[in-house]
mmCIF file of C-alpha atoms in Angstrom:
data_model
loop_
_atom_site.group_PDB
_atom_site.id
_atom_site.type_symbol
_atom_site.label_atom_id
_atom_site.label_comp_id
_atom_site.label_asym_id
_atom_site.label_seq_id
_atom_site.Cartn_x
_atom_site.Cartn_y
_atom_site.Cartn_z
ATOM 1 C CA MET D 231 -78.558 6.624 61.141
ATOM 2 C CA ILE D 232 -80.351 4.208 63.458
ATOM 3 C CA ARG D 233 -79.472 2.518 66.756
ATOM 4 C CA THR D 234 -77.731 -0.390 65.004
ATOM 5 C CA ASN D 235 -75.354 1.972 63.161
ATOM 6 C CA ILE D 236 -74.535 3.816 66.379
ATOM 7 C CA ILE D 237 -73.859 0.577 68.285
ATOM 8 C CA ASN D 238 -71.690 -0.853 65.507
ATOM 9 C CA LYS D 239 -69.713 2.406 65.148
ATOM 10 C CA LEU D 240 -68.960 2.473 68.880
ATOM 11 C CA ALA D 241 -68.168 -1.261 68.884
ATOM 12 C CA SER D 242 -65.658 -0.858 66.056
ATOM 13 C CA GLU D 243 -63.939 2.068 67.825
ATOM 14 C CA ILE D 244 -63.142 -0.050 70.875
ATOM 15 C CA ASN D 245 -62.912 -3.453 69.177
ATOM 16 C CA ALA D 246 -65.802 -4.633 71.364
ATOM 17 C CA GLN D 247 -65.889 -8.337 72.185
ATOM 18 C CA THR D 248 -68.970 -8.558 74.435
ATOM 19 C CA TYR D 249 -72.501 -7.239 73.943
ATOM 20 C CA LEU D 250 -75.629 -7.220 76.105
ATOM 21 C CA GLU D 251 -79.048 -6.241 74.755
ATOM 22 C CA ILE D 252 -81.840 -5.593 77.254
ATOM 23 C CA GLY D 253 -85.274 -5.830 75.643
ATOM 24 C CA VAL D 254 -85.314 -7.823 72.411
ATOM 25 C CA ARG D 255 -88.687 -7.836 70.706
ATOM 26 C CA ASP D 256 -87.402 -8.879 67.294
ATOM 27 C CA HIS D 257 -83.823 -10.161 67.064
ATOM 28 C CA HIS D 258 -83.758 -9.342 63.327
ATOM 29 C CA LEU D 259 -84.279 -5.601 63.907
ATOM 30 C CA ASN D 260 -81.091 -4.959 65.860
ATOM 31 C CA PHE D 261 -79.514 -7.863 67.782
ATOM 32 C CA ASP D 262 -78.654 -9.994 64.740
ATOM 33 C CA LYS D 263 -77.038 -6.988 62.992
ATOM 34 C CA ILE D 264 -74.587 -6.168 65.774
ATOM 35 C CA ASN D 265 -70.991 -6.917 64.727
ATOM 36 C CA ILE D 266 -69.713 -8.292 68.032
ATOM 37 C CA ALA D 267 -68.671 -11.918 68.558
ATOM 38 C CA ASN D 268 -70.178 -12.619 71.980
ATOM 39 C CA LYS D 269 -73.783 -11.415 72.311
ATOM 40 C CA ILE D 270 -76.410 -11.934 75.008
ATOM 41 C CA SER D 271 -80.091 -10.981 74.812
ATOM 42 C CA VAL D 272 -82.371 -10.503 77.830
ATOM 43 C CA ASP D 273 -86.160 -10.326 77.684
ATOM 44 C CA PRO D 274 -88.877 -11.812 79.914
ATOM 45 C CA HIS D 275 -90.941 -12.696 76.842
ATOM 46 C CA VAL D 276 -90.359 -14.774 73.731
ATOM 47 C CA HIS D 277 -91.173 -12.787 70.616
ATOM 48 C CA ASP D 278 -89.502 -13.939 67.392
ATOM 49 C CA ARG D 279 -87.253 -16.444 69.209
ATOM 50 C CA GLU D 280 -86.048 -17.337 72.679
ATOM 51 C CA PRO D 281 -83.674 -14.737 74.177
ATOM 52 C CA SER D 282 -80.414 -15.858 75.779
ATOM 53 C CA TYR D 283 -82.002 -15.133 79.166
ATOM 54 C CA LYS D 284 -85.800 -15.277 79.413
ATOM 55 C CA MET D 285 -86.154 -13.082 82.492
ATOM 56 C CA THR D 286 -86.448 -9.462 83.549
ATOM 57 C CA SER D 287 -83.338 -7.326 83.443
ATOM 58 C CA ASP D 288 -83.496 -7.001 87.250
ATOM 59 C CA ASP D 289 -83.313 -10.796 87.578
ATOM 60 C CA PHE D 290 -80.561 -10.996 84.979
ATOM 61 C CA PHE D 291 -78.358 -8.484 86.775
ATOM 62 C CA LYS D 292 -78.864 -10.275 90.116
ATOM 63 C CA GLN D 293 -77.325 -13.477 88.717
ATOM 64 C CA ASN D 294 -74.906 -12.028 86.132
ATOM 65 C CA LYS D 295 -71.152 -12.335 86.704
ATOM 66 C CA ASP D 296 -69.976 -11.064 83.285
ATOM 67 C CA THR D 297 -68.856 -7.629 82.128
ATOM 68 C CA PHE D 298 -69.579 -6.063 78.753
ATOM 69 C CA ASP D 299 -68.028 -3.697 76.237
ATOM 70 C CA ILE D 300 -71.362 -2.540 74.803
ATOM 71 C CA ILE D 301 -74.783 -2.601 76.484
ATOM 72 C CA PHE D 302 -77.968 -1.621 74.655
ATOM 73 C CA ILE D 303 -80.974 -0.714 76.823
ATOM 74 C CA ASP D 304 -84.370 -0.979 75.117
ATOM 75 C CA GLY D 305 -86.416 -2.794 77.771
ATOM 76 C CA LEU D 306 -89.493 -1.627 79.654
ATOM 77 C CA HIS D 307 -89.994 2.001 78.626
ATOM 78 C CA GLU D 308 -90.791 3.360 82.075
ATOM 79 C CA SER D 309 -88.338 5.698 83.762
ATOM 80 C CA GLU D 310 -87.883 3.792 87.032
ATOM 81 C CA TYR D 311 -86.956 0.596 85.153
ATOM 82 C CA VAL D 312 -84.698 2.422 82.709
ATOM 83 C CA GLU D 313 -82.901 4.121 85.585
ATOM 84 C CA ARG D 314 -82.306 0.746 87.256
ATOM 85 C CA ASP D 315 -81.085 -0.683 83.938
ATOM 86 C CA ILE D 316 -78.639 2.217 83.554
ATOM 87 C CA ASN D 317 -77.327 1.879 87.114
ATOM 88 C CA ASN D 318 -77.025 -1.917 86.880
ATOM 89 C CA SER D 319 -75.339 -1.643 83.479
ATOM 90 C CA LEU D 320 -72.744 0.793 84.804
ATOM 91 C CA LYS D 321 -71.693 -1.839 87.365
ATOM 92 C CA VAL D 322 -70.874 -4.369 84.609
ATOM 93 C CA LEU D 323 -69.581 -1.997 81.920
ATOM 94 C CA ASN D 324 -65.929 -2.395 80.993
ATOM 95 C CA ASP D 325 -63.842 0.748 81.449
ATOM 96 C CA ASN D 326 -63.701 1.719 77.779
ATOM 97 C CA GLY D 327 -67.242 0.524 77.043
ATOM 98 C CA PHE D 328 -70.486 2.213 76.083
ATOM 99 C CA ILE D 329 -74.128 2.010 77.118
ATOM 100 C CA ILE D 330 -76.629 2.971 74.446
ATOM 101 C CA CYS D 331 -80.169 3.811 75.571
ATOM 102 C CA HIS D 332 -82.976 3.901 73.017
ATOM 103 C CA ASP D 333 -86.045 6.192 73.059
ATOM 104 C CA MET D 334 -84.514 9.125 74.930
ATOM 105 C CA ASN D 335 -85.996 11.906 72.764
ATOM 106 C CA PRO D 336 -89.793 11.799 72.427
ATOM 107 C CA THR D 337 -91.018 14.354 69.902
ATOM 108 C CA SER D 338 -94.567 14.666 71.225
ATOM 109 C CA LYS D 339 -96.229 14.520 74.619
ATOM 110 C CA GLU D 340 -98.304 11.547 73.482
ATOM 111 C CA MET D 341 -95.188 9.495 72.605
ATOM 112 C CA GLN D 342 -93.990 9.477 76.201
ATOM 113 C CA ILE D 343 -97.227 8.891 78.124
ATOM 114 C CA VAL D 344 -97.223 5.757 80.307
ATOM 115 C CA PRO D 345 -99.069 3.511 79.595
ATOM 116 C CA PRO D 346 -98.947 3.986 75.806
ATOM 117 C CA ILE D 347 -101.833 5.703 74.052
ATOM 118 C CA GLN D 348 -100.442 5.375 70.507
ATOM 119 C CA ASN D 349 -98.318 2.993 68.427
ATOM 120 C CA THR D 350 -95.152 5.121 68.312
ATOM 121 C CA TRP D 351 -94.070 5.025 71.945
ATOM 122 C CA THR D 352 -90.866 5.984 73.724
ATOM 123 C CA GLY D 353 -92.322 5.927 77.209
ATOM 124 C CA ASP D 354 -90.844 8.301 79.765
ATOM 125 C CA CYS D 355 -87.300 6.889 79.473
ATOM 126 C CA TRP D 356 -86.010 10.449 79.113
ATOM 127 C CA LYS D 357 -86.736 11.090 82.811
ATOM 128 C CA ALA D 358 -84.214 8.392 83.805
ATOM 129 C CA TRP D 359 -81.709 10.049 81.476
ATOM 130 C CA VAL D 360 -82.189 13.490 83.030
ATOM 131 C CA ARG D 361 -81.991 12.089 86.576
ATOM 132 C CA THR D 362 -78.747 10.283 85.729
ATOM 133 C CA ARG D 363 -77.292 13.475 84.252
ATOM 134 C CA SER D 364 -78.357 15.285 87.438
ATOM 135 C CA LEU D 365 -77.007 12.736 89.935
ATOM 136 C CA ASN D 366 -73.997 10.868 88.524
ATOM 137 C CA PRO D 367 -70.785 12.894 88.048
ATOM 138 C CA ASN D 368 -68.800 9.784 87.015
ATOM 139 C CA VAL D 369 -70.148 9.390 83.477
ATOM 140 C CA LYS D 370 -70.235 11.262 80.166
ATOM 141 C CA MET D 371 -73.627 11.363 78.423
ATOM 142 C CA PHE D 372 -75.159 12.670 75.215
ATOM 143 C CA VAL D 373 -78.164 11.840 73.031
ATOM 144 C CA VAL D 374 -77.798 11.489 69.262
ATOM 145 C CA ASN D 375 -80.787 13.168 67.645
ATOM 146 C CA THR D 376 -81.959 10.210 65.558
ATOM 147 C CA ASP D 377 -84.143 7.089 65.834
ATOM 148 C CA CYS D 378 -86.248 8.466 68.753
ATOM 149 C CA GLY D 379 -83.060 9.527 70.542
ATOM 150 C CA CYS D 380 -80.080 7.230 71.122
ATOM 151 C CA GLY D 381 -78.386 8.082 74.405
ATOM 152 C CA VAL D 382 -74.703 7.212 74.807
ATOM 153 C CA ILE D 383 -73.119 6.777 78.235
ATOM 154 C CA GLN D 384 -69.479 6.087 79.012
ATOM 155 C CA LYS D 385 -67.454 6.181 82.201
ATOM 156 C CA GLY D 386 -65.750 9.512 82.753
ATOM 157 C CA ALA D 387 -66.752 12.825 84.269
ATOM 158 C CA GLN D 388 -69.524 15.310 83.671
ATOM 159 C CA GLN D 389 -70.759 18.468 85.277
ATOM 160 C CA LEU D 390 -74.056 17.620 86.941
ATOM 161 C CA LEU D 391 -77.111 18.918 85.153
ATOM 162 C CA ASP D 392 -79.035 21.557 87.086
ATOM 163 C CA THR D 393 -82.707 21.377 86.141
ATOM 164 C CA LYS D 394 -83.294 24.566 88.181
ATOM 165 C CA GLY D 395 -85.891 22.772 90.303
ATOM 166 C CA LEU D 396 -88.136 22.213 87.292
ATOM 167 C CA GLU D 397 -90.423 19.195 87.378
ATOM 168 C CA LEU D 398 -89.715 16.455 84.866
ATOM 169 C CA THR D 399 -92.708 17.191 82.643
ATOM 170 C CA TYR D 400 -92.818 16.941 78.867
ATOM 171 C CA GLU D 401 -93.354 20.696 78.643
ATOM 172 C CA ASN D 402 -90.141 21.328 80.585
ATOM 173 C CA LEU D 403 -88.274 18.752 78.502
ATOM 174 C CA ASN D 404 -89.473 20.488 75.366
ATOM 175 C CA SER D 405 -88.270 23.875 76.643
ATOM 176 C CA ASN D 406 -84.882 22.486 77.785
ATOM 177 C CA ARG D 407 -84.401 19.584 75.377
ATOM 178 C CA GLU D 408 -80.890 20.344 74.095
ATOM 179 C CA GLU D 409 -79.500 21.031 77.571
ATOM 180 C CA TRP D 410 -81.308 18.256 79.466
ATOM 181 C CA LEU D 411 -80.509 15.538 76.930
ATOM 182 C CA ASN D 412 -77.139 16.968 75.858
ATOM 183 C CA LEU D 413 -78.533 16.541 72.363
ATOM 184 C CA ILE D 414 -76.123 16.308 69.426
ATOM 185 C CA SER D 415 -76.614 15.844 65.698
ATOM 186 C CA VAL D 416 -75.679 12.719 63.761
ATOM 187 C CA ASP D 417 -72.891 14.722 62.068
ATOM 188 C CA ASP D 418 -71.457 15.752 65.431
ATOM 189 C CA PHE D 419 -71.632 12.140 66.623
ATOM 190 C CA LEU D 420 -69.764 10.926 63.550
ATOM 191 C CA LYS D 421 -67.036 13.520 64.162
ATOM 192 C CA ALA D 422 -66.822 13.026 67.939
ATOM 193 C CA GLN D 423 -63.626 11.818 69.608
ATOM 194 C CA LEU D 424 -64.977 9.441 72.232
#
């Protein structure tokens, strides 16, 4: 199961009508395969074709007046930007909607180093995830253990994560991965009542 399958499964569950994708390197990889009628792409660069909005996600959110059923975050893979994307997305997420965040589960220290030192790169997005789980009681969050970690956020309630004062280092993530990410299997995701 990859990000596209997760997005389409969630979209079908809520009969999603509006979709926002932040960070669109190749529209053919994900964006074009999303089964939602009204789709918007945001990226400051043109890769395979012009995005709907050729600008940073920060600039997009400043001028945006729409709300969305599904938002996919796969922009700049640095925690401070991902955290802003999550917080800005929550402001425009419809009540029954979902935010899906890619690259939340790096499987090696090298994968998450900023700037990248290898081709397979998640960046340190996971730090934004852990901070959100630690600070925002008004959401429900889990990471599906597939495709570099696909985090799912919806409005609701969660007990705040207590990282026990541990620094957000890869070593501490590795020791606390299941708890910090609220990591679930693909099978559990497929069976989940969301």
